[in-house]
Each structure stands twice: as C-alpha cells, then as structure tokens.
XYZ file of C-alpha atoms in Angstrom:
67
model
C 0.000 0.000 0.000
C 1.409 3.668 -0.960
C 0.277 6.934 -0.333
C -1.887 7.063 -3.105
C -4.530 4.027 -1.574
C -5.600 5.988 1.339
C -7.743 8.647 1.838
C -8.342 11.769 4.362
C -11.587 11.391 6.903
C -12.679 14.727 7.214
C -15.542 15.463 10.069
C -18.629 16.165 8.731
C -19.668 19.182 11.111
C -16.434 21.101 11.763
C -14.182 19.717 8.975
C -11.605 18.512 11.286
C -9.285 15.728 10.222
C -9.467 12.645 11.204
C -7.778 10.391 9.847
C -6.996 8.202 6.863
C -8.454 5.201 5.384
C -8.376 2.796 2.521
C -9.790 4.725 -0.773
C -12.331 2.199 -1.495
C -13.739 2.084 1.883
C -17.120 4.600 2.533
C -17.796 6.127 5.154
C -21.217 8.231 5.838
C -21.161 11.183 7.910
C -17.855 10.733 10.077
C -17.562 12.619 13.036
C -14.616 14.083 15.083
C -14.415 13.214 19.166
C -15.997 16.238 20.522
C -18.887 15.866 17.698
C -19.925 12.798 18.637
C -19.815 13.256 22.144
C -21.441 16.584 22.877
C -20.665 16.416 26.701
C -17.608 14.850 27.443
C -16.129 13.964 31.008
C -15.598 16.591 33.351
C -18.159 19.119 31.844
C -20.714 20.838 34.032
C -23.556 20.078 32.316
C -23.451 16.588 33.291
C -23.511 17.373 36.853
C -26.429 19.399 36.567
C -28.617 17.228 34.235
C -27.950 14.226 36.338
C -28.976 16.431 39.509
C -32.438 17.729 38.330
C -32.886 13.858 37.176
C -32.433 12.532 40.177
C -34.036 15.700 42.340
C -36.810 17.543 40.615
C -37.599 20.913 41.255
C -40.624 21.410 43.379
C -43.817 22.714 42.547
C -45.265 25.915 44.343
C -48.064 23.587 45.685
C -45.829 21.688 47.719
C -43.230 24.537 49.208
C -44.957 25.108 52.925
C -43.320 28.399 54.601
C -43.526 28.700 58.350
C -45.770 31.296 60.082
C-alpha cells in the first residue's frame, strides 16, 4: 500500500481531520471526538442534568413556609 490508496476522513460538522483510510472504503457522515460526544467527562452540564434527574424541582403547591 502507498500513499496514493488511502484517503483523508474529514468530520462532517467542523471539517476537522481525522484520519486516513483505505480509498475504497465509505464512510457516511464521520464525526470528530468532541462531535460525537457533545458532553464529554468533566463538563458541568453533566452534573447538573444528572442532579435535576435525580431531584426535581418542586412545585409551588408543595413549598410550605412557616408562620
């Protein structure tokens, strides 16, 4: 195999590089690391999704204030 058999792998939303392959292989839609996973380890967002899963926020009905 030369340099002529492979091919770039370019990501389909921010036209990052990925990599090379074989030029007869197809691939559809290819995405980079941080497009296909949109919240990665050690990002807030996690925290706080899993939090409001797991505790709901309550409703005005059931908030009781002390005289």
């Amino acid at each position: 195999m030369n340099l002529y058999d492979t091919k770039s792998i370019i990501c389909h939303k921010c036209k990052f590089v990925i990599g090379e392959i074989d030029f007869d292989a197809e691939v559809i839609l290819p995405l980079c690391g941080k497009c296909a996973n949109p919240m990665p380890e050690g990002d807030k967002i996690l925290y706080t999704a899993s939090y409001f899963k797991n505790n709901p926020p309550l409703k005005k009905a059931m908030i009781v204030q002390a005289p």
